[in-house]
Coordinates of C-alpha atoms and ligand atoms in Angstrom, one line a residue:
M1081 CA 59.1 85.4 70.3
G1082 CA 62.7 86.3 70.5
T1083 CA 64.4 87.0 73.9
A1084 CA 64.4 90.7 73.4
E1085 CA 60.7 90.8 72.6
I1086 CA 60.0 88.5 75.7
A1087 CA 62.0 90.9 77.8
L1088 CA 60.4 94.1 76.5
D1089 CA 56.9 92.7 77.0
A1090 CA 57.6 91.7 80.6
L1091 CA 59.1 95.3 81.2
R1092 CA 56.2 97.0 79.6
H1093 CA 53.7 95.0 81.8
E1094 CA 55.7 95.9 84.9
A1095 CA 56.1 99.5 84.0
A1096 CA 52.6 100.0 83.4
H1097 CA 52.1 99.8 87.3
C1098 CA 55.2 101.8 88.1
T1099 CA 54.9 104.1 91.3
A1100 CA 58.6 104.8 91.7
C1101 CA 57.8 108.6 91.6
E1102 CA 54.6 110.6 92.2
L1103 CA 54.0 111.3 88.4
Y1104 CA 51.8 108.2 88.0
K1105 CA 49.3 110.0 90.1
S1106 CA 48.3 112.5 87.5
A1107 CA 49.3 111.0 84.3
T1108 CA 46.9 108.9 82.2
Q1109 CA 49.3 106.0 81.8
T1110 CA 52.8 104.8 81.4
V1111 CA 54.3 105.5 77.9
F1112 CA 56.7 102.7 77.3
G1113 CA 59.1 102.6 74.3
E1114 CA 58.0 100.8 71.0
G1115 CA 59.8 99.5 67.9
P1116 CA 61.6 96.5 66.8
P1117 CA 62.9 94.6 69.6
A1118 CA 66.3 94.2 67.8
A1119 CA 66.4 97.8 66.3
W1120 CA 70.0 98.8 65.6
L1121 CA 69.0 102.3 66.8
M1122 CA 67.4 103.6 69.9
L1123 CA 66.1 107.1 70.2
V1124 CA 65.7 108.5 73.7
G1125 CA 63.3 111.4 74.3
E1126 CA 62.5 113.4 77.4
Q1127 CA 59.0 112.4 78.4
P1128 CA 55.4 111.9 76.8
G1129 CA 53.4 115.1 75.9
D1130 CA 49.9 115.7 76.2
K1131 CA 49.0 113.5 73.0
E1132 CA 51.3 110.7 74.0
D1133 CA 49.8 110.4 77.5
I1134 CA 46.5 110.0 76.0
A1135 CA 47.4 107.7 73.3
G1136 CA 50.0 105.6 75.3
R1137 CA 52.5 105.7 72.6
P1138 CA 55.8 107.7 72.3
F1139 CA 56.1 110.7 69.8
V1140 CA 52.8 110.7 68.3
G1141 CA 52.0 114.5 68.9
P1142 CA 53.5 117.7 67.3
A1143 CA 57.2 116.8 68.4
G1144 CA 56.6 113.4 66.9
R1145 CA 55.7 115.0 63.5
V1146 CA 58.9 117.0 63.5
L1147 CA 60.8 113.8 64.5
D1148 CA 59.3 111.9 61.7
T1149 CA 60.1 114.5 59.1
A1150 CA 63.8 114.8 60.4
L1151 CA 64.1 111.0 60.4
E1152 CA 62.8 110.9 56.7
R1153 CA 65.2 113.4 55.6
A1154 CA 68.1 111.7 57.2
G1155 CA 67.1 108.5 55.6
I1156 CA 66.0 106.6 58.6
D1157 CA 62.7 104.9 58.6
R1158 CA 60.8 105.2 61.8
G1159 CA 59.8 101.6 61.6
E1160 CA 63.4 100.5 62.0
V1161 CA 64.0 102.4 65.2
Y1162 CA 63.2 101.8 68.8
I1163 CA 61.6 104.9 70.2
T1164 CA 61.4 105.7 74.0
S1165 CA 61.7 108.4 76.6
A1166 CA 63.9 109.1 79.7
V1167 CA 60.8 109.4 81.7
K1168 CA 57.7 107.6 81.0
H1169 CA 54.9 109.5 82.7
F1170 CA 53.7 112.9 81.5
R1171 CA 54.7 115.6 84.1
F1172 CA 52.6 118.7 83.6
E1173 CA 51.0 121.8 85.2
Q1174 CA 47.3 122.2 84.8
R1175 CA 46.3 125.7 83.5
G1176 CA 42.4 125.7 83.1
N1177 CA 41.6 123.0 80.8
R1178 CA 45.1 122.9 79.2
R1179 CA 48.0 120.6 80.5
L1180 CA 51.3 122.5 80.1
H1181 CA 54.5 120.5 79.8
K1182 CA 56.8 120.7 82.9
T1183 CA 60.3 119.6 82.5
P1184 CA 61.1 116.3 84.7
G1185 CA 63.4 116.7 87.6
V1186 CA 66.4 114.6 88.5
T1187 CA 64.2 112.4 91.0
H1188 CA 61.8 111.6 88.1
I1189 CA 64.8 110.7 85.7
R1190 CA 66.3 108.5 88.5
A1191 CA 63.2 106.9 89.3
C1192 CA 62.5 105.9 85.7
R1193 CA 66.1 104.9 84.9
P1194 CA 65.6 101.0 85.5
W1195 CA 63.1 101.0 82.6
L1196 CA 65.4 102.7 80.2
D1197 CA 68.3 100.5 81.4
G1198 CA 66.0 97.5 80.8
E1199 CA 65.1 98.6 77.3
L1200 CA 68.7 99.1 76.5
R1201 CA 69.7 95.6 77.9
A1202 CA 66.9 94.0 75.9
V1203 CA 67.2 95.7 72.5
R1204 CA 71.1 96.2 72.6
P1205 CA 71.1 98.8 69.9
A1206 CA 74.4 99.6 68.2
A1207 CA 73.4 103.2 68.3
V1208 CA 71.6 105.4 70.6
A1209 CA 70.4 109.0 70.0
T1210 CA 69.5 111.2 72.8
L1211 CA 67.0 114.0 72.0
G1212 CA 67.5 117.1 74.2
A1213 CA 69.1 117.9 77.5
V1214 CA 67.0 115.7 79.7
A1215 CA 67.9 112.4 77.7
G1216 CA 71.4 113.6 77.5
K1217 CA 71.7 114.2 81.2
A1218 CA 69.9 110.9 81.9
L1219 CA 72.5 108.9 80.2
L1220 CA 75.7 110.9 80.2
G1221 CA 75.3 112.6 83.5
P1222 CA 74.6 116.2 84.9
R1223 CA 77.6 117.7 83.3
F1224 CA 76.1 117.2 79.7
R1225 CA 75.8 120.2 77.7
I1226 CA 73.9 119.8 74.3
T1227 CA 75.7 122.6 72.6
D1228 CA 79.2 120.8 73.1
A1229 CA 78.1 117.4 72.2
R1230 CA 75.4 117.5 69.6
G1231 CA 76.2 115.6 66.5
K1232 CA 79.4 113.8 67.9
V1233 CA 79.7 110.1 68.1
L1234 CA 80.5 109.2 71.7
D1235 CA 81.5 105.7 73.0
W1236 CA 79.1 105.0 75.8
E1237 CA 78.6 101.7 77.6
G1238 CA 79.1 99.6 74.5
H1239 CA 76.9 101.8 72.2
Q1240 CA 77.8 104.5 70.0
L1241 CA 75.8 107.5 71.3
V1242 CA 74.9 110.7 69.3
P1243 CA 73.3 113.5 71.2
T1244 CA 71.1 115.8 69.5
V1245 CA 68.3 118.5 70.2
H1246 CA 64.7 117.6 71.0
P1247 CA 62.4 118.2 68.2
S1248 CA 60.0 120.2 70.3
A1249 CA 63.0 122.6 70.6
I1250 CA 62.4 123.4 66.9
L1251 CA 58.7 124.2 67.5
R1252 CA 59.4 126.4 70.5
G1253 CA 61.9 128.5 68.7
P1254 CA 61.1 131.6 66.9
P1255 CA 59.4 130.9 63.4
E1256 CA 62.3 132.6 61.4
T1257 CA 64.9 130.1 63.0
R1258 CA 62.8 126.8 62.4
D1259 CA 64.1 125.8 59.0
E1260 CA 67.7 126.3 60.2
A1261 CA 67.0 124.4 63.4
L1262 CA 65.4 121.6 61.6
D1263 CA 68.2 121.3 59.1
A1264 CA 70.6 121.0 62.0
L1265 CA 68.6 118.2 63.6
V1266 CA 68.7 116.4 60.1
S1267 CA 72.5 116.8 59.9
D1268 CA 72.8 115.3 63.3
L1269 CA 70.6 112.4 62.3
R1270 CA 72.6 111.9 59.2
V1271 CA 75.5 111.2 61.5
V1272 CA 73.3 108.6 63.3
A1273 CA 72.3 107.0 59.9
G1274 CA 75.9 106.6 59.2
L1275 CA 76.2 104.1 62.2
R1276 CA 73.6 101.9 60.7
R1277 CA 74.4 98.2 61.0
Ligands
URA320 N1 58.6 114.1 73.7 C1 59.5 113.0 74.1 O1 60.6 113.1 74.7 N2 58.7 111.8 74.2 C2 57.5 111.7 73.7 O2 57.1 110.7 73.5 C3 57.0 112.8 73.1 C4 57.3 114.2 73.2

């Protein structure tokens, strides 16, 4: 085992018992990042969804399928990427027997930040892509605006960082805009692919 793998394993075990905010009480489990410990690229999403909460793995639900398509079209193999989320417990509102996604708040993002920092320190990816406003704000601060920043390569704490949209935004948009929105995500991810080491 390399040092990055050892560090990630230790973090994953510790994070499994995280009680730093209240989300652990209603979520099934902590959904930690996964991927090669020495990945050149880290993707940072928002928080696990319903499917991820149950499976214990990031991006395995509908948003994950959009992400897989976009990565493939951009020439990035999911297997070469470390994928994680800014918040590692599912925040939701119960409506009957459905669990509806609820955007995590600043306190949840802050409470979870040490895990993300630990992942960044262990993996030391050359490139980071933030998916959506929550991930962008988590790393770049509250003034981050996705419309201004998406697709641009920013120098951020020793990494090259490209913000883009969250794949679930494509699913939430009107059906007639989906192709165009997916093309735009692919185009941002092609910028990311150009940073491959
Ligand atoms: N959205 C995220 O940001 N992360 C997941 O794991 C799933 C959906």
